[in-house]
């Protein structure tokens, strides 16, 4: 059995941590890191491996630095990795990103299971997984809460739906996007770090792909375009109260009364 | 794809021409050439219009007029229509009026024909119903197939879906099948005369909004979360119709087998609260949340949090407001120690009255709030609670003093 997990490197500062005592924001200074939601996908694959034996590959699309997240997967126990990287992939939207990843996975050979995180902390679209499944021509189940059973030909999972939790069986090959909390992700191990230090991370670029039509990749292959970026609008009719102390409390109290909330 | 066209004119100093490009993308070997370093910034076009010209898309332009209608995917559970559907219909109607397009609803499921009539009350021109036993459960392949068939038959210009777990699964899959664009979690939508959809959403993890469009592909897909738009009024007279779609072109093939469905308990979420008190990182430690709960109790409010507090494990993730949490639209929302990052604001800016308590005069939340209180929440919240309790006990403050 083969499992491929898609992981992405994201800016390290979008996530914040609080020091319980001082209430101060802890920033660890790292510039980029593994998308935290992808750790759950990695752990899910590791659990599958432990339960039934499987060969695990972590893949990512991004600049050469994104090798770091593949390396991290090695330190957690992954067997193989691959980075899909080419300047021609730059500027990809959801469609181009999923297509690029799908071509890379095809290159490696379609596995039994592809796992994605629920979403990324920088893009936050939760869309790459389902679009990738479409390009791979395999079924997908999004928002997987837990894995109930794995057979030779299929996997039974619980999926989160708007008003219900559904138990569903899906045949291989398939793609699953897993929710946060499906398993507690393990920490990278020092032993594995040492053991995999020399392990190669192959890079695949457009020249390695079956479809080398540049118009399907990067900016060219992205139907959506950013017209402009702008700061959000301010609320036009707003008041600022700076009276301080008791006056402020009285004013707030009176306002709440006036609005009939107390 | 757009490109830079070069007119080879004689220049005395080719070096000075090359240097207008900050990316060193202009080579000169007797003739000017643009190399792979080009980022399409168009500075060269600005500086030397005599040499460089920007040429738009060479890709075949699609015929936008052959795509008509704004379609809304009907999100439902066993026929019970999710309110986000109605909100999207309201938005679709106002946009359709601008470009004189019809509003469609696409209803996929089992035993749903009767329910389709309900949608006409909100001004849908035509409801397309795909009703079959094998569509009873949401399974991605047959549902995508139904959407595909609807799009092929009706060629809508725009397809809107709710940003729910279903919409976020179906929209990207269908959009990918048509090799077209999709913008997730839009907070503002509008339409141009040429039917291009203006899609606006917070982006790049910063305090910035991105205006996105899909200039050369149809249909244009967008998802929008629940409670971003207003629920429309019912219309007095509807002239819409329900069309039962032919199903013989669908295979219903699926590799997914739904074994059982467990209904979630209907818990009242923060989305349904009329009054919400939000705790942000201005709260220094978990135990200090106590005073926020106290205030909420006095106001009969629900308590919600910003993402850092959820990540610290101080509250249930269902209590998170914002882009990656829930969207709320209560009558009153009070933020306590919340800076007002754009991802947070995206989830609450439509509240009727917003009161913000923040010690920092320059916090962005103060631009969003109707009433911004500059002060220490550790003073204001307990003070306010005391005052509310005192007034309840002893009547008007004049009597107390
Ligand atoms: C893709 C993406 C998605 C995101 N999604 C969400 C989301 O859904 N929801 C969300 O909340 N965030 C989200 N974020 C994070 C968001 O960018 C902010 O980091 C977060 O909202 C900040 O939370 P905060 O306002 O509580 O904390 P801070 O930004 O640290 O603000 C704390 C505020 O408290 C004030 N303060 C401090 N002490 C006091 C005091 N004693 N009295 C009064 N005021 C005081 C400070 O002046 C400050 O303004 C997302 C980020 C990204 C990149
Ligand atoms: N550049 C990428 N490389 C590899 N996997 C990705 C990439 N972008 C997104 N993914 C996967 O798709 C999931 C959803 O991402 P998103 O649609 O950006 O929210 C992530 O959790 C990853 O598993």
XYZ file of C-alpha atoms and ligand atoms in Angstrom:
739
model
C 0.000 0.000 0.000
C 1.220 3.463 -0.897
C 0.161 6.734 0.658
C 1.068 10.225 -0.571
C 0.643 13.246 1.684
C 0.568 16.806 0.334
C 2.264 19.321 2.565
C 2.900 23.015 2.145
C 5.384 25.435 3.581
C 3.675 28.525 4.969
C 4.884 31.747 6.627
C 5.774 31.043 10.237
C 4.276 34.148 11.742
C 0.591 33.691 11.001
C 0.312 31.377 13.940
C 0.680 32.883 17.370
C 1.302 31.344 20.706
C 0.667 32.927 24.071
C 2.789 32.699 27.163
C 0.266 31.772 29.850
C 2.046 33.701 32.589
C 2.888 36.965 30.938
C 0.313 36.996 28.170
C 3.107 37.873 25.813
C 3.089 36.729 22.252
C 5.685 34.077 21.548
C 7.205 34.249 18.116
C 9.871 31.653 17.558
C 11.545 33.626 14.844
C 11.288 30.995 12.145
C 10.472 32.460 8.797
C 8.476 29.586 7.458
C 7.183 26.261 8.643
C 4.987 23.334 7.813
C 1.317 24.220 7.388
C 0.058 23.082 10.825
C -3.014 21.364 9.361
C -0.758 19.165 7.247
C 0.789 17.654 10.373
C -2.518 15.858 10.914
C -2.382 14.432 7.405
C 1.196 13.255 8.001
C 0.237 11.635 11.280
C -2.735 9.915 9.669
C -0.409 8.364 7.111
C 1.983 7.251 9.849
C -0.904 5.628 11.732
C -1.923 3.766 8.582
C 1.641 2.580 8.178
C 1.803 1.377 11.758
C -1.488 -0.436 11.536
C -1.086 -2.170 8.214
C 2.235 -1.337 6.695
C 2.488 1.247 3.945
C 5.046 3.132 1.974
C 4.776 6.852 2.679
C 5.694 9.746 0.415
C 5.460 13.426 1.313
C 5.132 15.839 -1.619
C 5.064 19.594 -1.827
C 4.893 22.230 -4.487
C 6.898 25.341 -3.825
C 10.287 27.016 -4.075
C 13.482 25.013 -3.361
C 13.359 26.076 0.323
C 10.182 24.027 0.671
C 12.478 21.001 0.893
C 12.446 21.780 4.606
C 8.905 20.447 5.023
C 9.783 17.215 3.221
C 12.754 16.849 5.518
C 10.467 17.316 8.481
C 8.272 14.500 7.147
C 11.397 12.287 6.970
C 12.051 13.092 10.619
C 8.546 11.924 11.464
C 9.002 8.621 9.679
C 8.265 9.130 5.995
C 10.010 6.920 3.465
C 10.109 9.132 0.414
C 9.624 12.696 -0.634
C 9.343 14.856 -3.723
C 9.302 18.556 -4.389
C 7.530 19.990 -7.407
C 9.411 23.139 -8.156
C 9.843 25.284 -11.227
C 9.860 29.027 -11.838
C 7.076 28.392 -14.298
C 4.864 27.275 -11.409
C 5.005 30.738 -9.817
C 1.790 32.673 -9.392
C -0.475 29.606 -9.329
C -4.041 29.895 -8.076
C -6.036 26.924 -6.735
C -6.587 25.422 -10.162
C -2.983 25.674 -11.321
C -1.667 24.488 -7.936
C -3.831 21.386 -7.896
C -3.024 20.648 -11.508
C 0.702 20.959 -10.869
C 0.511 18.651 -7.868
C -1.626 16.169 -9.819
C 0.968 15.997 -12.594
C 3.692 15.416 -10.028
C 1.768 12.647 -8.301
C 1.072 10.999 -11.648
C 4.793 11.076 -12.276
C 5.362 9.192 -9.016
C 2.535 6.797 -9.796
C -0.973 7.047 -8.389
C -0.982 5.737 -4.784
C -3.832 4.048 -2.948
C -4.496 7.054 -0.754
C -3.674 10.747 -1.155
C -3.988 12.762 2.037
C -4.309 16.534 2.336
C -4.658 18.835 5.290
C -7.943 20.573 5.858
C -6.591 23.910 4.688
C -3.513 26.091 4.689
C -2.966 28.966 7.092
C -1.820 31.319 4.342
C -4.221 30.478 1.520
C -7.012 29.270 3.738
C -9.148 28.017 0.887
C -9.460 24.293 1.695
C -9.854 23.766 -2.022
C -6.651 22.244 -3.286
C -7.587 18.755 -2.048
C -10.932 18.378 -3.892
C -9.559 19.986 -7.079
C -6.531 17.683 -6.936
C -8.814 14.646 -6.653
C -10.648 15.793 -9.768
C -7.409 16.079 -11.717
C -6.315 12.650 -10.499
C -9.703 11.245 -11.473
C -10.294 9.684 -8.063
C -13.085 10.114 -5.485
C -12.498 12.302 -2.476
C -13.944 12.734 0.974
C -13.392 16.084 2.641
C -13.390 16.835 6.358
C -12.523 13.370 7.588
C -12.902 13.213 11.365
C -11.616 9.715 11.995
C -10.594 6.483 10.362
C -12.661 3.507 11.392
C -11.242 0.684 9.321
C -8.880 -0.051 6.467
C -9.333 -3.025 4.166
C -7.312 -4.159 1.191
C -9.490 -2.270 -1.216
C -11.144 0.472 0.776
C -11.162 2.667 3.829
C -14.045 3.501 6.158
C -14.066 7.003 7.574
C -16.264 9.400 9.484
C -16.858 12.641 7.658
C -18.071 15.939 8.969
C -21.133 17.270 7.172
C -23.021 20.492 7.904
C -25.733 18.833 9.986
C -24.453 15.323 10.489
C -21.548 12.977 10.837
C -21.558 10.327 8.151
C -19.853 6.986 8.060
C -18.663 6.236 4.559
C -16.593 3.669 2.787
C -14.494 4.721 -0.169
C -12.585 2.446 -2.523
C -8.917 2.985 -3.410
C -7.481 4.994 -4.994
C -8.983 7.967 -3.178
C -8.140 11.320 -1.655
C -9.019 12.364 1.871
C -8.705 15.763 3.487
C -8.399 15.303 7.230
C -9.590 17.581 9.994
C -7.462 18.931 12.755
C -7.476 16.546 15.669
C -7.885 13.278 13.755
C -4.692 12.103 15.481
C -2.207 13.917 17.674
C 0.799 14.614 15.425
C 4.087 13.248 16.713
C 7.175 15.378 17.031
C 10.071 14.942 14.620
C 12.558 12.512 16.137
C 16.226 13.274 16.561
C 17.113 9.694 15.716
C 15.240 9.861 12.432
C 16.709 13.261 11.756
C 20.177 11.772 11.944
C 19.217 8.658 10.049
C 17.641 10.585 7.161
C 20.116 13.444 7.012
C 21.594 12.218 3.771
C 18.350 11.109 2.209
C 17.708 12.777 -1.064
C 14.716 14.948 -1.896
C 14.111 14.662 -5.629
C 12.895 17.771 -7.398
C 10.537 17.509 -10.343
C 10.078 20.405 -12.706
C 7.978 21.039 -15.768
C 10.462 19.171 -17.968
C 9.744 15.981 -15.994
C 6.003 16.209 -16.442
C 3.858 14.404 -18.925
C 1.952 17.603 -19.734
C 4.561 20.233 -20.519
C 2.150 22.796 -21.936
C 3.184 25.966 -20.117
C -0.260 27.469 -20.437
C -1.504 25.011 -17.797
C 0.890 26.174 -15.085
C 1.691 29.178 -12.956
C 0.114 32.510 -13.757
C -0.836 31.307 -17.242
C -2.740 28.357 -15.916
C -4.593 30.398 -13.303
C -8.081 31.514 -14.343
C -8.394 33.845 -11.363
C -6.386 37.037 -11.324
C -5.860 39.570 -8.600
C -7.066 42.893 -9.972
C -5.909 44.925 -7.039
C -5.289 44.812 -3.345
C -6.543 47.466 -0.972
C -6.988 48.157 2.737
C -10.444 47.389 4.130
C -12.967 50.197 4.375
C -13.497 51.946 7.647
C -16.938 52.164 9.165
C -18.222 55.613 8.240
C -20.307 56.470 11.280
C -18.253 55.561 14.274
C -17.477 57.273 17.527
C -14.382 57.062 19.640
C -14.731 57.502 23.407
C -11.619 58.339 25.328
C -13.102 59.648 28.541
C -11.345 57.147 30.758
C -12.370 55.321 33.908
C -15.830 55.777 35.355
C -17.094 58.185 32.726
C -16.436 55.569 30.082
C -18.234 52.895 32.066
C -21.239 55.170 32.604
C -21.385 56.059 28.938
C -21.190 52.424 27.910
C -23.869 51.486 30.398
C -26.172 54.219 29.138
C -25.593 53.225 25.539
C -26.497 49.624 26.303
C -29.661 50.805 28.014
C -30.543 53.068 25.144
C -30.129 50.139 22.751
C -32.266 48.082 25.169
C -29.726 45.372 25.859
C -29.972 45.914 29.607
C -1.063 35.103 -21.512
C -0.049 38.725 -21.499
C 3.374 39.632 -22.799
C 5.728 42.502 -23.505
C 6.274 43.286 -27.175
C 9.558 44.927 -28.134
C 9.985 47.445 -30.958
C 13.608 47.364 -32.049
C 14.537 51.013 -32.451
C 17.984 52.444 -32.571
C 19.190 53.728 -29.215
C 22.538 55.257 -28.379
C 22.771 53.726 -24.974
C 21.189 50.253 -24.793
C 22.484 49.857 -21.241
C 20.193 52.647 -20.021
C 17.229 50.827 -21.531
C 18.164 47.540 -19.865
C 18.484 49.287 -16.533
C 14.832 50.344 -16.390
C 14.025 46.774 -15.426
C 14.504 46.052 -11.720
C 14.628 42.319 -12.435
C 17.384 42.425 -15.073
C 14.988 40.909 -17.546
C 15.983 43.038 -20.542
C 18.896 41.555 -22.493
C 20.666 43.309 -25.364
C 22.659 41.534 -28.047
C 22.093 43.935 -30.875
C 18.399 43.614 -30.224
C 16.385 43.901 -27.011
C 15.017 40.667 -25.595
C 12.919 39.944 -22.563
C 14.269 37.017 -20.556
C 12.647 34.665 -18.050
C 13.236 37.108 -15.205
C 10.261 39.196 -16.357
C 7.641 39.639 -13.667
C 5.174 41.538 -15.843
C 5.540 44.610 -13.661
C 5.314 46.772 -16.776
C 7.803 49.339 -15.516
C 9.539 49.188 -18.895
C 6.274 50.050 -20.618
C 5.920 53.058 -18.375
C 9.520 54.217 -18.808
C 10.071 53.461 -22.479
C 6.736 53.280 -24.280
C 8.668 53.900 -27.487
C 10.223 50.437 -27.206
C 8.028 48.291 -24.990
C 4.381 47.571 -25.413
C 2.102 45.534 -23.199
C -0.053 43.089 -25.110
C -3.051 41.561 -23.395
C -4.042 37.928 -23.407
C -3.338 36.051 -26.554
C -5.456 33.195 -25.293
C -8.683 32.961 -27.240
C -11.168 35.275 -25.621
C -14.264 33.452 -24.596
C -17.642 34.639 -25.752
C -19.073 35.972 -22.509
C -22.501 36.546 -24.028
C -23.038 32.853 -24.563
C -22.941 32.329 -20.782
C -26.109 33.596 -19.114
C -27.580 33.366 -15.660
C -26.455 33.359 -12.053
C -26.844 29.946 -10.471
C -27.017 29.146 -6.775
C -26.355 25.640 -5.522
C -29.039 24.670 -3.040
C -27.436 23.447 0.119
C -29.760 21.196 2.057
C -30.055 18.275 4.352
C -32.772 15.831 3.340
C -34.628 18.655 1.669
C -34.274 21.101 4.514
C -32.707 24.111 2.836
C -29.718 25.733 4.520
C -30.284 29.485 4.998
C -26.985 30.347 3.265
C -28.789 29.344 0.055
C -31.353 32.095 0.513
C -28.662 34.652 1.254
C -26.931 33.711 -1.984
C -30.196 33.914 -3.903
C -30.669 37.453 -2.568
C -27.202 38.409 -3.760
C -27.696 36.664 -7.099
C -30.926 38.578 -7.621
C -29.376 41.985 -7.095
C -26.467 41.144 -9.395
C -28.703 39.568 -12.035
C -30.822 42.717 -12.134
C -27.740 44.712 -13.083
C -26.879 42.577 -16.096
C -30.398 41.432 -16.888
C -29.677 37.747 -16.348
C -31.956 35.088 -14.873
C -31.376 33.620 -11.401
C -31.179 29.837 -11.252
C -31.147 27.428 -8.348
C -29.693 23.939 -8.695
C -31.267 21.452 -6.341
C -29.711 18.001 -6.147
C -31.038 15.275 -3.858
C -33.824 12.788 -3.284
C -37.491 13.517 -2.732
C -36.992 17.257 -2.932
C -39.466 18.319 -5.639
C -41.917 19.833 -3.177
C -39.238 21.827 -1.446
C -38.180 23.390 -4.709
C -41.337 25.500 -4.711
C -40.113 27.238 -1.577
C -37.228 28.738 -3.516
C -39.550 30.471 -5.987
C -40.810 32.637 -3.145
C -37.406 34.277 -3.019
C -37.422 35.303 -6.647
C -35.585 32.467 -8.369
C -36.496 32.371 -12.062
C -35.907 28.680 -12.535
C -35.137 25.855 -10.140
C -33.407 22.901 -11.765
C -34.152 19.765 -9.803
C -32.090 16.607 -9.949
C -34.167 14.192 -7.925
C -33.141 10.558 -7.658
C -32.796 7.937 -4.996
C -29.125 7.553 -5.756
C -28.654 11.235 -4.919
C -30.009 10.700 -1.420
C -26.630 11.155 0.239
C -24.063 13.721 -0.734
C -21.440 11.723 -2.597
C -18.980 13.738 -4.546
C -18.986 11.981 -7.914
C -22.731 11.936 -8.703
C -23.199 15.429 -7.284
C -20.381 16.760 -9.440
C -21.942 14.938 -12.367
C -25.275 16.671 -11.752
C -23.563 20.072 -11.561
C -21.658 19.291 -14.731
C -24.827 18.380 -16.538
C -26.571 21.536 -15.307
C -23.692 23.726 -16.470
C -23.450 22.067 -19.862
C -27.191 22.405 -20.442
C -27.650 25.945 -19.178
C -24.290 27.683 -19.495
C -24.566 29.950 -16.437
C -22.122 32.829 -16.198
C -21.748 32.592 -12.427
C -22.135 29.738 -9.926
C -22.401 30.526 -6.214
C -22.127 27.998 -3.389
C -22.229 28.276 0.387
C -18.872 28.046 2.117
C -19.990 24.987 4.074
C -18.295 21.603 4.255
C -20.353 20.554 1.236
C -19.798 23.712 -0.818
C -16.088 23.647 -0.102
C -15.923 20.124 -1.449
C -18.250 20.418 -4.448
C -17.227 23.856 -5.737
C -13.498 23.159 -6.238
C -14.205 19.776 -7.795
C -16.738 21.170 -10.272
C -14.626 24.229 -11.053
C -11.638 21.975 -11.752
C -13.746 19.869 -14.098
C -14.478 22.985 -16.145
C -10.897 24.222 -15.760
C -12.267 27.493 -14.469
C -11.592 29.833 -11.560
C -12.983 29.706 -8.059
C -12.632 32.224 -5.269
C -13.288 30.914 -1.773
C -14.974 32.756 1.052
C -15.735 36.016 -0.695
C -16.958 38.763 1.598
C -18.091 41.126 -1.152
C -19.519 40.226 -4.565
C -20.549 42.432 -7.427
C -20.821 42.143 -11.171
C -19.534 44.200 -14.077
C -21.567 45.048 -17.134
C -19.500 42.554 -19.125
C -20.606 39.883 -16.599
C -17.202 39.647 -14.920
C -17.714 38.809 -11.261
C -15.969 41.067 -8.751
C -14.798 38.764 -5.986
C -13.400 40.392 -2.892
C -11.870 38.545 0.056
C -9.209 39.024 2.704
C -5.880 37.772 1.424
C -2.190 37.117 1.834
C -2.474 36.639 5.567
C -2.186 40.389 6.051
C -4.596 43.189 6.678
C -5.429 43.543 3.066
C -8.365 42.803 0.772
C -7.889 41.299 -2.667
C -10.151 42.067 -5.579
C -10.129 38.980 -7.770
C -11.703 38.349 -11.118
C -11.935 35.558 -13.677
C -11.592 37.462 -16.943
C -11.341 34.667 -19.458
C -13.179 31.639 -18.083
C -16.787 30.677 -17.517
C -18.574 29.832 -15.371
C -17.122 31.910 -12.565
C -17.273 30.079 -9.225
C -17.367 31.677 -5.797
C -18.143 30.416 -2.316
C -19.528 32.621 0.440
C -19.991 31.766 4.074
C -23.217 31.718 5.995
C -24.283 35.129 7.387
C -22.147 37.246 5.098
C -25.113 38.433 3.022
C -28.630 39.310 4.120
C -31.530 36.961 3.803
C -33.833 38.362 1.099
C -37.483 39.223 1.615
C -40.019 36.957 0.003
C -41.442 38.473 -3.131
C -45.125 39.170 -3.568
C -45.566 37.587 -6.947
C -43.282 34.989 -8.324
C -43.169 34.003 -11.937
C -40.457 31.398 -11.629
C -40.770 27.748 -12.467
C -39.467 24.387 -11.343
C -37.839 22.208 -13.977
C -37.287 18.520 -13.374
C -34.061 17.647 -15.097
C -33.568 14.557 -17.158
C -31.369 12.076 -15.410
C -30.582 9.611 -18.173
C -27.274 11.319 -18.881
C -26.117 10.685 -15.295
C -24.332 7.477 -14.395
C -24.612 7.947 -10.599
C -21.360 5.986 -10.388
C -19.613 6.391 -7.092
C -16.801 4.698 -5.278
C -18.276 5.979 -2.028
C -20.773 4.067 0.031
C -22.498 5.969 2.826
C -23.008 3.443 5.606
C -24.763 5.524 8.220
C -25.743 9.076 9.048
C -25.704 10.420 12.559
C -27.534 13.701 12.953
C -25.598 16.239 14.946
C -27.373 17.629 17.924
C -28.676 21.012 16.995
C -26.655 23.088 19.379
C -27.246 26.792 19.308
C -24.065 28.168 17.839
C -22.601 31.646 18.121
C -24.092 32.274 14.659
C -27.538 32.321 16.174
C -26.780 34.569 19.128
C -28.324 38.036 19.267
C -25.601 39.390 21.500
C -21.978 38.280 21.395
C -19.081 39.245 23.636
C -15.707 38.502 22.050
C -12.515 37.897 24.002
C -9.197 38.630 22.317
C -5.585 38.500 23.314
C -6.051 41.564 25.479
C -7.169 38.927 27.982
C -3.904 37.976 29.618
C -4.674 34.601 31.086
C -7.280 31.938 30.865
C -8.780 32.596 34.269
C -9.402 36.211 33.302
C -11.999 34.969 30.843
C -14.209 34.757 33.920
C -15.091 38.449 33.725
C -16.011 38.116 30.055
C -18.385 35.276 30.912
C -19.803 37.395 33.679
C -20.522 40.278 31.326
C -22.010 37.854 28.803
C -24.309 36.462 31.457
C -25.572 39.917 32.350
C -26.238 40.699 28.704
C -27.604 37.219 27.940
C -24.872 36.983 25.379
C -22.727 34.225 23.914
C -18.978 34.359 24.340
C -16.732 34.035 21.296
C -12.948 34.298 20.829
C -10.274 35.277 18.363
C -8.038 32.626 16.872
C -5.049 32.954 19.201
C -7.248 32.122 22.194
C -8.669 29.105 20.437
C -5.175 27.982 19.560
C -4.135 28.353 23.160
C -6.964 25.952 23.949
C -8.938 28.439 26.025
C -12.209 27.793 24.237
C -13.919 25.364 21.904
C -12.993 25.916 18.204
C -16.680 26.425 17.444
C -16.400 29.689 19.350
C -13.920 31.212 16.929
C -15.078 34.170 14.887
C -13.394 34.959 11.600
C -12.240 33.752 8.252
C -11.251 30.345 9.547
C -13.963 30.327 12.203
C -17.608 31.305 12.159
C -19.350 34.337 10.735
C -21.758 36.126 13.039
C -24.313 38.842 12.467
C -25.763 39.617 15.905
C -27.650 42.723 16.995
C -24.841 43.642 19.351
C -21.211 42.576 19.441
C -18.719 43.749 22.035
C -15.035 43.033 21.492
C -12.685 43.003 24.471
C -8.975 43.253 23.716
C -9.325 42.384 20.050
C -7.055 44.165 17.572
C -9.339 43.687 14.589
C -7.175 41.762 12.131
C -8.831 41.497 8.767
C -9.377 37.760 9.122
C -11.283 38.401 12.316
C -13.225 41.344 10.941
C -14.340 39.233 7.970
C -16.416 37.211 10.408
C -18.204 39.987 12.281
C -18.321 43.228 10.339
C -22.002 42.847 9.547
C -23.082 42.962 13.177
C -25.711 45.654 13.721
C -23.918 47.453 16.536
C -20.252 46.918 17.264
C -18.658 48.146 20.465
C -14.902 47.739 20.838
C -12.879 48.013 24.015
C -9.177 48.451 23.339
C -6.367 50.279 25.083
C -4.585 51.067 21.842
C -5.922 54.068 19.961
C -4.501 52.804 16.696
C -6.068 49.328 16.793
C -7.816 48.622 13.481
C -10.939 47.369 15.272
C -11.741 50.990 16.100
C -12.299 51.668 12.431
C -14.832 48.873 12.280
C -16.653 49.578 15.529
C -19.579 51.946 15.840
C -18.451 52.799 19.340
C -14.780 52.511 20.165
C -13.797 52.712 23.817
C -10.158 53.532 24.462
C -9.314 52.026 27.802
C -8.225 49.075 29.873
C -10.619 46.171 29.642
C -9.525 45.066 33.123
C -11.103 48.268 34.387
C -14.036 48.640 32.043
C -15.494 45.135 32.093
C -15.627 44.652 35.874
C -16.788 48.253 36.225
C -19.570 47.751 33.749
C -20.662 44.489 35.373
C -20.799 46.189 38.749
C -22.801 49.050 37.362
C -25.294 46.814 35.605
C -25.789 44.790 38.768
C -26.064 47.859 40.939
C -28.656 49.461 38.710
C -30.641 46.249 38.582
C -30.622 46.079 42.342
C -31.059 49.671 43.333
C -32.578 51.313 40.271
C -31.285 54.435 38.589
C -27.746 55.483 39.427
C -29.006 58.806 40.807
C -30.501 56.893 43.723
C -27.290 55.054 44.451
C -25.007 58.038 44.553
C -5.271 32.860 6.844
C -5.546 33.399 8.196
C -6.791 33.181 8.783
C -7.075 33.700 10.038
N -8.315 33.485 10.553
C -8.642 34.043 11.734
C -9.949 33.878 12.289
O -10.811 33.212 11.727
N -10.232 34.495 13.457
C -9.317 35.244 14.127
O -9.659 35.793 15.183
N -8.075 35.382 13.659
C -7.704 34.798 12.477
N -6.440 34.950 12.016
C -5.440 35.607 12.886
C -5.524 37.114 12.819
O -4.697 37.580 11.760
C -5.023 37.758 14.129
O -3.752 37.251 14.440
C -5.949 37.544 15.321
O -7.293 37.817 14.994
C -5.526 38.451 16.446
O -6.281 38.172 17.599
P -6.456 39.252 18.758
O -7.111 40.465 18.213
O -7.147 38.548 19.866
O -4.964 39.507 19.240
P -3.997 40.746 19.009
O -3.883 41.080 17.595
O -2.762 40.451 19.758
O -4.763 41.950 19.704
C -4.914 42.128 21.077
C -5.505 43.514 21.293
O -5.828 43.700 22.671
C -5.511 45.018 23.065
N -5.280 44.997 24.502
C -4.232 44.439 25.170
N -4.383 44.602 26.482
C -5.542 45.271 26.677
C -6.229 45.747 27.826
N -5.776 45.528 29.060
N -7.371 46.419 27.632
C -7.872 46.634 26.391
N -7.264 46.201 25.282
C -6.110 45.534 25.424
C -4.308 45.376 22.248
O -4.221 46.778 22.079
C -4.559 44.648 20.916
O -5.212 45.503 19.988
C -6.109 34.440 10.751
C -4.867 34.653 10.179
C -4.573 34.139 8.927
C -3.237 34.409 8.335
N 1.708 24.072 -2.615
C 1.220 22.948 -2.079
N 1.987 21.828 -2.030
C 1.501 20.677 -1.489
N 0.282 20.574 -0.952
C -0.522 21.665 -0.957
C -0.106 22.909 -1.525
N -1.112 23.796 -1.378
C -2.113 23.138 -0.757
N -1.770 21.849 -0.498
C -2.586 20.805 0.175
O -3.948 21.171 0.116
C -4.481 21.404 1.404
C -5.472 22.561 1.359
O -4.835 23.778 0.998
P -5.599 25.141 0.655
O -6.573 24.811 -0.440
O -4.521 26.086 0.232
O -6.301 25.590 1.924
C -3.262 21.624 2.292
O -3.531 21.282 3.638
C -2.237 20.698 1.639
O -2.429 19.359 2.046
